[in-house]
Short mmCIF file of C-alpha atoms and ligand atoms in Angstrom, two decimals:
data_model
loop_
_atom_site.label_atom_id
_atom_site.label_comp_id
_atom_site.label_asym_id
_atom_site.label_seq_id
_atom_site.Cartn_x
_atom_site.Cartn_y
_atom_site.Cartn_z
CA UNK A 1 42.00 -1.96 -33.20
CA UNK A 2 41.78 -3.59 -29.83
CA UNK A 3 43.77 -6.78 -29.37
CA UNK A 4 41.67 -7.79 -26.37
CA UNK A 5 40.09 -11.23 -26.56
CA UNK A 6 36.36 -11.25 -27.18
CA UNK A 7 35.93 -14.79 -25.96
CA UNK A 8 37.64 -17.47 -23.90
CA UNK A 9 38.33 -20.44 -26.14
CA UNK A 10 38.25 -23.97 -24.79
CA UNK A 11 40.52 -26.77 -26.05
CA UNK A 12 39.53 -28.68 -29.18
CA UNK A 13 37.22 -31.57 -28.42
CA UNK A 14 36.03 -30.08 -25.11
CA UNK A 15 32.75 -31.80 -24.27
CA UNK A 16 29.72 -29.61 -23.49
CA UNK A 17 26.75 -31.27 -21.89
CA UNK A 18 24.02 -31.12 -19.32
CA UNK A 19 23.29 -33.49 -16.46
CA UNK A 20 20.17 -34.96 -14.85
CA UNK A 21 19.33 -37.89 -12.58
CA UNK A 22 16.59 -40.50 -12.98
CA UNK A 23 14.55 -39.88 -9.84
CA UNK A 24 14.73 -36.12 -10.34
CA UNK A 25 13.21 -36.08 -13.82
CA UNK A 26 11.60 -39.35 -14.91
CA UNK A 27 8.37 -39.71 -12.93
CA UNK A 28 6.44 -42.85 -14.00
CA UNK A 29 7.48 -44.52 -10.75
CA UNK A 30 5.15 -47.48 -11.02
CA UNK A 31 5.27 -47.93 -14.77
CA UNK A 32 6.61 -50.90 -16.71
CA UNK A 33 7.58 -52.91 -13.67
CA UNK A 34 9.74 -50.35 -11.80
CA UNK A 35 10.17 -51.25 -8.13
CA UNK A 36 10.26 -48.74 -5.27
CA UNK A 37 13.49 -46.94 -4.36
CA UNK A 38 14.56 -45.38 -1.08
CA UNK A 39 13.60 -41.99 -2.53
CA UNK A 40 10.03 -43.15 -3.15
CA UNK A 41 9.78 -44.28 0.45
CA UNK A 42 11.50 -41.21 1.88
CA UNK A 43 9.62 -38.61 -0.17
CA UNK A 44 6.31 -40.27 0.72
CA UNK A 45 7.14 -40.09 4.43
CA UNK A 46 5.48 -36.98 5.90
CA UNK A 47 7.87 -34.18 6.80
CA UNK A 48 10.85 -35.41 4.82
CA UNK A 49 10.66 -33.18 1.74
CA UNK A 50 9.61 -29.58 1.25
CA UNK A 51 5.85 -29.44 0.80
CA UNK A 52 5.71 -33.25 0.78
CA UNK A 53 6.92 -33.20 -2.83
CA UNK A 54 7.77 -36.55 -4.45
CA UNK A 55 9.26 -37.73 -7.73
CA UNK A 56 6.04 -39.50 -8.75
CA UNK A 57 5.63 -37.29 -11.82
CA UNK A 58 8.67 -34.97 -11.75
CA UNK A 59 9.34 -33.69 -15.29
CA UNK A 60 7.67 -36.73 -16.83
CA UNK A 61 10.84 -37.30 -18.82
CA UNK A 62 10.06 -41.01 -18.90
CA UNK A 63 7.54 -40.08 -21.57
CA UNK A 64 8.90 -36.75 -22.76
CA UNK A 65 12.52 -37.66 -23.43
CA UNK A 66 12.18 -37.13 -27.21
CA UNK A 67 11.24 -33.51 -26.52
CA UNK A 68 14.14 -33.11 -24.09
CA UNK A 69 16.59 -34.57 -26.59
CA UNK A 70 15.25 -32.24 -29.29
CA UNK A 71 15.99 -29.32 -26.96
CA UNK A 72 19.55 -30.51 -26.33
CA UNK A 73 20.04 -30.83 -30.04
CA UNK A 74 18.81 -27.28 -30.59
CA UNK A 75 21.28 -26.11 -27.96
CA UNK A 76 24.10 -27.81 -29.85
CA UNK A 77 25.16 -29.98 -26.92
CA UNK A 78 27.60 -32.83 -27.45
CA UNK A 79 26.79 -34.99 -24.43
CA UNK A 80 24.06 -35.85 -21.95
CA UNK A 81 24.78 -37.22 -18.48
CA UNK A 82 21.79 -39.09 -17.08
CA UNK A 83 21.38 -41.90 -14.59
CA UNK A 84 19.83 -45.35 -14.75
CA UNK A 85 17.13 -46.06 -12.19
CA UNK A 86 18.36 -49.33 -10.71
CA UNK A 87 14.80 -50.29 -9.60
CA UNK A 88 13.59 -50.05 -13.21
CA UNK A 89 16.15 -52.64 -14.24
CA UNK A 90 16.11 -54.78 -11.08
CA UNK A 91 12.95 -53.95 -9.15
CA UNK A 92 14.22 -55.74 -6.03
CA UNK A 93 17.86 -54.85 -6.55
CA UNK A 94 18.89 -58.39 -7.48
CA UNK A 95 18.16 -60.58 -10.45
CA UNK A 96 15.75 -61.10 -12.25
CA UNK A 97 16.11 -58.34 -14.79
CA UNK A 98 13.07 -56.33 -15.84
CA UNK A 99 13.43 -56.19 -19.62
CA UNK A 100 11.06 -53.21 -19.89
CA UNK A 101 13.53 -51.16 -17.85
CA UNK A 102 16.42 -52.06 -20.14
CA UNK A 103 14.25 -51.31 -23.17
CA UNK A 104 13.45 -47.84 -21.89
CA UNK A 105 17.13 -46.90 -21.54
CA UNK A 106 17.88 -48.53 -24.88
CA UNK A 107 15.34 -46.27 -26.55
CA UNK A 108 16.71 -43.21 -24.78
CA UNK A 109 20.27 -44.05 -25.81
CA UNK A 110 19.29 -44.73 -29.42
CA UNK A 111 17.47 -41.40 -29.60
CA UNK A 112 20.52 -39.59 -28.19
CA UNK A 113 22.85 -41.21 -30.68
CA UNK A 114 20.45 -40.38 -33.48
CA UNK A 115 20.64 -36.72 -32.37
CA UNK A 116 24.44 -36.86 -32.33
CA UNK A 117 24.60 -36.61 -28.52
CA UNK A 118 27.01 -38.81 -26.55
CA UNK A 119 25.39 -40.64 -23.64
CA UNK A 120 27.27 -40.46 -20.35
CA UNK A 121 25.64 -42.91 -17.98
CA UNK A 122 25.68 -42.66 -14.19
CA UNK A 123 24.92 -46.07 -12.71
CA UNK A 124 23.90 -44.83 -9.27
CA UNK A 125 22.41 -41.44 -8.53
CA UNK A 126 20.88 -42.23 -5.13
CA UNK A 127 17.78 -44.31 -5.95
CA UNK A 128 18.68 -47.56 -4.20
CA UNK A 129 16.03 -50.29 -4.58
CA UNK A 130 14.02 -50.29 -1.35
CA UNK A 131 14.41 -54.07 -1.01
CA UNK A 132 18.17 -53.60 -0.60
CA UNK A 133 17.62 -50.92 2.03
CA UNK A 134 15.38 -53.35 3.88
CA UNK A 135 18.45 -55.59 4.10
CA UNK A 136 20.62 -52.75 5.48
CA UNK A 137 21.31 -50.64 2.39
CA UNK A 138 24.81 -49.26 1.96
CA UNK A 139 25.62 -50.12 5.58
CA UNK A 140 25.48 -53.77 4.46
CA UNK A 141 28.51 -55.02 2.55
CA UNK A 142 26.33 -57.24 0.32
CA UNK A 143 24.95 -54.12 -1.37
CA UNK A 144 28.32 -53.69 -3.08
CA UNK A 145 27.94 -57.16 -4.64
CA UNK A 146 24.39 -56.34 -5.71
CA UNK A 147 25.65 -53.15 -7.36
CA UNK A 148 28.33 -55.06 -9.25
CA UNK A 149 25.66 -57.47 -10.51
CA UNK A 150 23.44 -54.57 -11.62
CA UNK A 151 26.42 -52.94 -13.33
CA UNK A 152 27.15 -56.11 -15.30
CA UNK A 153 23.54 -56.29 -16.44
CA UNK A 154 23.63 -52.65 -17.60
CA UNK A 155 27.03 -52.91 -19.28
CA UNK A 156 26.07 -56.10 -21.14
CA UNK A 157 22.80 -54.63 -22.37
CA UNK A 158 23.88 -51.08 -23.17
CA UNK A 159 27.67 -51.22 -23.51
CA UNK A 160 27.51 -51.64 -27.28
CA UNK A 161 26.34 -48.00 -27.46
CA UNK A 162 27.46 -46.48 -24.15
CA UNK A 163 31.19 -45.88 -23.92
CA UNK A 164 31.28 -43.54 -20.94
CA UNK A 165 30.23 -44.73 -17.50
CA UNK A 166 30.18 -43.11 -14.09
CA UNK A 167 29.80 -45.61 -11.28
CA UNK A 168 28.52 -43.43 -8.42
CA UNK A 169 27.33 -39.88 -8.05
CA UNK A 170 28.64 -38.15 -4.92
CA UNK A 171 29.06 -41.15 -2.60
CA UNK A 172 29.84 -38.68 0.24
CA UNK A 173 26.25 -37.44 0.03
CA UNK A 174 24.84 -40.97 -0.10
CA UNK A 175 26.80 -41.96 3.00
CA UNK A 176 26.78 -38.86 5.15
CA UNK A 177 23.60 -37.04 4.20
CA UNK A 178 21.67 -40.32 3.89
CA UNK A 179 22.98 -42.22 6.94
CA UNK A 180 24.50 -39.58 9.29
CA UNK A 181 22.38 -36.42 8.92
CA UNK A 182 19.27 -38.21 7.69
CA UNK A 183 18.29 -35.27 5.47
CA UNK A 184 18.27 -37.56 2.44
CA UNK A 185 16.96 -41.08 1.89
CA UNK A 186 17.09 -43.44 3.67
CA UNK A 187 16.87 -40.82 6.44
CA UNK A 188 19.07 -42.60 8.99
CA UNK A 189 21.02 -40.76 11.71
CA UNK A 190 23.75 -43.15 12.75
CA UNK A 191 27.47 -42.30 12.37
CA UNK A 192 28.45 -46.00 12.41
CA UNK A 193 26.17 -46.74 9.46
CA UNK A 194 27.49 -43.65 7.64
CA UNK A 195 31.07 -44.84 8.04
CA UNK A 196 30.12 -48.32 6.84
CA UNK A 197 28.23 -46.84 3.88
CA UNK A 198 31.29 -44.75 2.99
CA UNK A 199 33.41 -47.89 2.73
CA UNK A 200 30.84 -50.08 0.99
CA UNK A 201 30.12 -47.42 -1.62
CA UNK A 202 33.82 -47.33 -2.48
CA UNK A 203 33.89 -51.11 -2.63
CA UNK A 204 30.84 -51.00 -4.90
CA UNK A 205 32.63 -48.54 -7.15
CA UNK A 206 35.71 -50.75 -7.46
CA UNK A 207 33.66 -53.86 -8.16
CA UNK A 208 31.61 -51.94 -10.73
CA UNK A 209 34.73 -50.78 -12.56
CA UNK A 210 35.78 -54.41 -12.87
CA UNK A 211 32.28 -55.44 -13.92
CA UNK A 212 32.20 -52.90 -16.76
CA UNK A 213 35.63 -53.94 -17.99
CA UNK A 214 34.51 -57.60 -17.98
CA UNK A 215 30.96 -57.21 -19.31
CA UNK A 216 31.00 -54.32 -21.77
CA UNK A 217 30.96 -55.54 -25.37
CA UNK A 218 33.03 -52.52 -26.44
CA UNK A 219 35.81 -50.45 -24.85
CA UNK A 220 34.57 -48.09 -22.17
CA UNK A 221 35.79 -45.07 -20.24
CA UNK A 222 34.95 -45.47 -16.57
CA UNK A 223 35.02 -42.96 -13.73
CA UNK A 224 33.37 -41.83 -10.53
CA UNK A 225 31.83 -38.46 -9.67
CA UNK A 226 32.80 -36.85 -6.36
CA UNK A 227 31.53 -33.69 -4.73
CA UNK A 228 34.88 -32.41 -3.54
CA UNK A 229 35.00 -29.51 -1.14
CA UNK A 230 37.13 -26.41 -1.24
CA UNK A 231 37.20 -25.54 2.45
CA UNK A 232 38.51 -22.12 3.40
CA UNK A 233 39.47 -21.16 6.95
CA UNK A 234 38.31 -17.91 8.54
CA UNK A 235 41.03 -17.38 11.15
CA UNK A 236 41.04 -18.35 14.83
CA UNK A 237 42.83 -21.72 14.49
CA UNK A 238 40.52 -22.70 11.70
CA UNK A 239 43.23 -23.87 9.29
CA UNK A 240 43.25 -27.15 11.24
CA UNK A 241 39.47 -27.32 11.07
CA UNK A 242 39.58 -26.77 7.30
CA UNK A 243 42.05 -29.62 6.89
CA UNK A 244 39.83 -31.90 8.99
CA UNK A 245 36.78 -30.99 6.93
CA UNK A 246 38.59 -31.68 3.66
CA UNK A 247 39.83 -35.03 5.00
CA UNK A 248 36.24 -36.02 5.80
CA UNK A 249 34.82 -35.05 2.45
CA UNK A 250 37.74 -35.31 0.01
CA UNK A 251 40.35 -37.55 1.59
CA UNK A 252 37.78 -40.18 2.54
CA UNK A 253 37.25 -40.79 -1.19
CA UNK A 254 40.40 -39.57 -2.95
CA UNK A 255 42.61 -41.46 -0.47
CA UNK A 256 41.24 -44.96 -1.10
CA UNK A 257 40.71 -44.32 -4.84
CA UNK A 258 44.16 -42.93 -5.59
CA UNK A 259 46.49 -44.03 -2.80
CA UNK A 260 44.79 -47.03 -1.27
CA UNK A 261 44.27 -45.65 2.26
CA UNK A 262 41.96 -43.50 4.36
CA UNK A 263 43.46 -40.26 5.68
CA UNK A 264 45.18 -40.62 9.04
CA UNK A 265 43.79 -37.39 10.42
CA UNK A 266 40.23 -38.79 10.51
CA UNK A 267 38.72 -39.41 13.93
CA UNK A 268 36.90 -42.67 14.71
CA UNK A 269 33.43 -41.28 13.97
CA UNK A 270 34.52 -40.64 10.38
CA UNK A 271 37.22 -43.19 9.65
CA UNK A 272 36.27 -46.50 8.06
CA UNK A 273 39.81 -47.64 8.86
CA UNK A 274 39.12 -47.36 12.61
CA UNK A 275 35.81 -49.27 12.59
CA UNK A 276 36.11 -52.83 13.81
CA UNK A 277 36.17 -55.36 10.98
CA UNK A 278 34.85 -52.95 8.35
CA UNK A 279 37.90 -52.80 6.10
CA UNK A 280 39.00 -56.27 5.06
CA UNK A 281 42.20 -57.50 3.47
CA UNK A 282 42.22 -56.79 -0.24
CA UNK A 283 39.53 -54.08 -0.12
CA UNK A 284 41.87 -51.29 -1.21
CA UNK A 285 43.00 -53.34 -4.21
CA UNK A 286 39.37 -53.49 -5.31
CA UNK A 287 38.70 -49.82 -4.63
CA UNK A 288 41.89 -48.64 -6.28
CA UNK A 289 41.07 -49.91 -9.76
CA UNK A 290 42.59 -47.76 -12.46
CA UNK A 291 39.92 -45.36 -13.70
CA UNK A 292 39.89 -43.39 -16.94
CA UNK A 293 38.35 -40.11 -15.78
CA UNK A 294 37.42 -38.30 -12.58
CA UNK A 295 34.09 -36.47 -12.41
CA UNK A 296 33.93 -33.41 -10.16
CA UNK A 297 30.70 -31.77 -9.05
CA UNK A 298 31.10 -28.25 -7.74
CA UNK A 299 28.58 -25.69 -6.52
CA UNK A 300 29.95 -23.61 -3.64
CA UNK A 301 32.88 -23.14 -1.28
CA UNK A 302 32.74 -23.95 2.42
CA UNK A 303 34.09 -21.51 5.00
CA UNK A 304 34.83 -22.87 8.44
CA UNK A 305 35.79 -21.59 11.84
CA UNK A 306 36.12 -22.81 15.40
CA UNK A 307 33.07 -22.85 17.67
CA UNK A 308 33.44 -20.19 20.38
CA UNK A 309 34.35 -21.42 23.88
CA UNK A 310 30.83 -20.80 25.16
CA UNK A 311 29.57 -23.28 22.55
CA UNK A 312 27.39 -20.63 20.88
CA UNK A 313 27.65 -20.02 17.13
CA UNK A 314 28.10 -16.31 16.36
CA UNK A 315 26.15 -14.31 13.79
CA UNK A 316 26.66 -15.84 10.30
CA UNK A 317 27.90 -19.13 11.82
CA UNK A 318 26.20 -22.53 11.90
CA UNK A 319 27.23 -25.25 14.34
CA UNK A 320 28.67 -28.07 12.22
CA UNK A 321 29.43 -30.42 15.13
CA UNK A 322 32.89 -31.60 16.26
CA UNK A 323 33.67 -28.13 17.61
CA UNK A 324 33.51 -26.26 14.37
CA UNK A 325 31.18 -23.93 12.54
CA UNK A 326 30.47 -23.19 8.92
CA UNK A 327 30.56 -19.50 8.21
CA UNK A 328 28.71 -17.20 5.85
CA UNK A 329 31.35 -14.56 5.11
CA UNK A 330 29.92 -11.09 4.59
CA UNK A 331 29.80 -9.87 1.00
CA UNK A 332 29.45 -13.17 -0.85
CA UNK A 333 26.23 -13.64 -2.82
CA UNK A 334 24.07 -16.65 -1.99
CA UNK A 335 21.78 -18.64 -4.25
CA UNK A 336 18.22 -19.79 -3.58
CA UNK A 337 19.79 -22.88 -1.95
CA UNK A 338 21.64 -20.58 0.48
CA UNK A 339 24.86 -21.68 -1.19
CA UNK A 340 27.74 -19.19 -1.47
CA UNK A 341 28.78 -17.94 -4.89
CA UNK A 342 32.54 -17.74 -5.28
CA UNK A 343 33.94 -18.88 -8.64
CA UNK A 344 37.57 -18.54 -7.52
CA UNK A 345 37.04 -21.53 -5.25
CA UNK A 346 36.28 -23.73 -8.28
CA UNK A 347 39.66 -22.71 -9.66
CA UNK A 348 41.26 -23.41 -6.29
CA UNK A 349 39.52 -26.78 -6.05
CA UNK A 350 40.81 -27.85 -9.46
CA UNK A 351 44.35 -26.59 -8.97
CA UNK A 352 44.95 -27.28 -5.26
CA UNK A 353 42.77 -30.34 -4.53
CA UNK A 354 42.15 -32.19 -7.80
CA UNK A 355 45.20 -31.82 -10.05
CA UNK A 356 47.81 -32.98 -7.51
CA UNK A 357 45.87 -36.25 -7.21
CA UNK A 358 44.75 -36.77 -10.80
CA UNK A 359 47.86 -35.58 -12.66
CA UNK A 360 47.26 -36.30 -16.37
CA UNK A 361 43.99 -38.15 -15.80
CA UNK A 362 41.13 -36.42 -17.65
CA UNK A 363 38.81 -34.50 -15.34
CA UNK A 364 35.22 -33.61 -16.17
CA UNK A 365 33.05 -31.10 -14.36
CA UNK A 366 30.07 -33.44 -14.19
CA UNK A 367 27.82 -30.89 -12.42
CA UNK A 368 27.87 -27.16 -11.85
CA UNK A 369 24.98 -24.75 -11.67
CA UNK A 370 22.80 -22.62 -9.43
CA UNK A 371 19.22 -22.23 -8.22
CA UNK A 372 17.45 -18.86 -8.31
CA UNK A 373 13.92 -17.65 -7.87
CA UNK A 374 12.98 -17.81 -11.53
CA UNK A 375 9.70 -16.56 -12.90
CA UNK A 376 8.12 -16.25 -16.33
CA UNK A 377 7.76 -12.63 -17.48
CA UNK A 378 4.54 -11.46 -19.19
CA UNK A 379 6.47 -11.91 -22.46
CA UNK A 380 6.97 -15.57 -21.67
CA UNK A 381 10.73 -15.33 -21.07
CA UNK A 382 12.91 -16.17 -18.07
CA UNK A 383 15.50 -13.44 -17.62
CA UNK A 384 17.71 -15.32 -15.19
CA UNK A 385 20.55 -12.84 -14.93
CA UNK A 386 22.07 -14.35 -11.79
CA UNK A 387 22.30 -17.80 -13.38
CA UNK A 388 23.94 -16.30 -16.47
CA UNK A 389 26.45 -14.48 -14.29
CA UNK A 390 27.13 -17.66 -12.29
CA UNK A 391 27.61 -19.66 -15.49
CA UNK A 392 29.95 -17.13 -17.04
CA UNK A 393 32.07 -16.75 -13.93
CA UNK A 394 32.39 -20.48 -13.32
CA UNK A 395 33.25 -21.22 -16.94
CA UNK A 396 35.92 -18.54 -16.73
CA UNK A 397 37.28 -20.28 -13.61
CA UNK A 398 37.41 -23.61 -15.47
CA UNK A 399 39.14 -21.89 -18.38
CA UNK A 400 41.75 -20.45 -16.02
CA UNK A 401 42.32 -23.86 -14.42
CA UNK A 402 42.93 -25.36 -17.87
CA UNK A 403 45.38 -22.54 -18.64
CA UNK A 404 47.10 -23.43 -15.36
CA UNK A 405 47.56 -27.01 -16.51
CA UNK A 406 44.55 -28.92 -15.11
CA UNK A 407 43.37 -31.54 -17.62
CA UNK A 408 39.67 -30.61 -17.71
CA UNK A 409 38.03 -32.17 -20.77
CA UNK A 410 34.38 -31.29 -20.43
CA UNK A 411 31.65 -29.47 -18.53
CA UNK A 412 28.10 -30.56 -17.72
CA UNK A 413 25.67 -27.89 -16.62
CA UNK A 414 23.33 -28.88 -13.81
CA UNK A 415 20.69 -29.10 -15.03
CA UNK A 416 18.96 -29.43 -18.38
CA UNK A 417 15.59 -28.85 -16.70
CA UNK A 418 14.20 -27.64 -13.41
CA UNK A 419 13.52 -30.84 -11.48
CA UNK A 420 12.89 -32.57 -8.14
CA UNK A 421 15.63 -31.14 -5.94
CA UNK A 422 15.62 -33.96 -3.35
CA UNK A 423 14.63 -32.71 0.13
CA UNK A 424 13.90 -29.27 -1.36
CA UNK A 425 11.27 -30.70 -3.68
CA UNK A 426 10.25 -28.49 -6.61
CA UNK A 427 10.98 -25.27 -4.75
CA UNK A 428 14.51 -24.97 -6.13
CA UNK A 429 15.08 -24.49 -9.84
CA UNK A 430 18.48 -25.33 -11.37
CA UNK A 431 17.43 -25.78 -15.01
CA UNK A 432 18.62 -24.13 -18.18
CA UNK A 433 15.00 -24.71 -19.13
CA UNK A 434 12.09 -23.73 -16.90
CA UNK A 435 9.48 -26.41 -16.26
CA UNK A 436 5.89 -25.40 -15.74
CA UNK A 437 4.90 -28.34 -13.56
CA UNK A 438 1.20 -27.81 -14.22
CA UNK A 439 1.49 -28.35 -17.96
CA UNK A 440 5.00 -29.88 -18.20
CA UNK A 441 5.85 -27.17 -20.70
CA UNK A 442 9.58 -26.48 -21.01
CA UNK A 443 10.73 -22.90 -21.64
CA UNK A 444 14.37 -22.21 -22.37
CA UNK A 445 15.80 -19.62 -19.99
CA UNK A 446 18.22 -16.89 -21.09
CA UNK A 447 20.98 -18.91 -19.43
CA UNK A 448 20.08 -21.78 -21.77
CA UNK A 449 20.55 -19.46 -24.73
CA UNK A 450 23.92 -18.36 -23.36
CA UNK A 451 24.96 -21.98 -22.85
CA UNK A 452 24.02 -22.82 -26.44
CA UNK A 453 26.29 -20.01 -27.66
CA UNK A 454 29.13 -21.38 -25.55
CA UNK A 455 28.65 -24.96 -26.75
CA UNK A 456 28.39 -23.96 -30.40
CA UNK A 457 31.47 -21.73 -30.34
CA UNK A 458 33.46 -23.91 -27.90
CA UNK A 459 34.17 -20.57 -26.27
CA UNK A 460 32.75 -18.25 -23.63
CA UNK A 461 31.77 -14.94 -25.20
CA UNK A 462 32.97 -11.96 -23.17
CA UNK A 463 30.21 -9.55 -24.24
C1 FCB B 501 24.09 -32.44 -6.38
C2 FCB B 501 23.32 -33.65 -6.89
C3 FCB B 501 22.32 -33.32 -7.96
C4 FCB B 501 21.59 -32.02 -7.69
C5 FCB B 501 22.56 -30.92 -7.33
C6 FCB B 501 21.91 -29.58 -7.09
O1 FCB B 501 24.59 -32.72 -5.12
O2 FCB B 501 24.23 -34.58 -7.42
O3 FCB B 501 21.44 -34.40 -8.09
O4 FCB B 501 20.61 -32.20 -6.75
O5 FCB B 501 23.32 -31.28 -6.22
#
């Protein structure tokens, strides 16, 4: 008899879930008093999204959530991470409150609880009310106060049933892709605004943590979700470049949150600490509120190198500015997003970057997944072998990180459904279920079946 393990078992109580975000799935953008968000404005601006796609209809989950919850229940999932659309609850970003928006999320939460699924609520997944952007958005310090007010409203209304909150999703993307690169809403290309947004998002997080603790009618677990980078050098002096890149993406958030300071190695175009008058006395006390969990989103590693002296990126290199390049190393698979597939870097991220900062603090993988060119076979199935392989390999990496002592308590697959992939529109499919956008029919992919086996057994089968 073979003594080899047939599955990788996860710790008791490990939480298995899926994740979505409001603008990516809900649709119904003008219904029941919802105000416009920066993503409505951006996606309706010609040339900003692939094919001019918008979230106007998306997966129509605003109406179809009972069906989506029934699917999660069939999959045996314990938790669902979704986000609140701020402009449904405060159409202009400030009081007054739109009761219909609260009622919608109340119904969703009740239906989840009825199905035995724990709601994990993200307060901000990128859909800032447009009225707040008109006043400067995240580059304006007042937006942090507005977010704290919104958070209090949500915690008061929903905190009797929601006990797990995530303040912000990937503030690095909000600040740097939204205000520096302009590839995301609000589509601004201004390093000074990006640096200001970086700081104000952190301030918003800290104020929101306080707001939940003060306003929630029952005890709550609060955290933030970061997209931390595992940056690997490719020789030619690039170790320094890798450290710089990690300081910009990881240190800029982990530093203030866990040690109360921005990294010293940041240059002025990235450091909030070096911007005149941006960081005020007492800000780090607000930002460095004790949190109960850290959420980590992980998709792909980054490889970096130094730009050649002639200023020309070589084959497989992309100019990333500041004298460095990102590199596509030969031999690594890439997804439909052009993202590298390398599960060992998730293990490295958790052991080298996360654990030394978080220590015993519970860590959740709040997003992980991959996009592929899925299609429905004549038999009506989706045989997404690459997604299954990605899922298996990344779960094995998480399992190894746990064995190595990292306190990972749960995993949320991105995503329950194919959905509006921001600037990529509907062209990129991340779902465990395929969405036929013509009919809104959901079809579980093979990867969804695999994930259900994992969640049910609390173990990754090795067959
Ligand atoms: C993350 C976002 C999420 C989704 C995935 C693919 O950065 O948080 O909304 O778009 O990427």
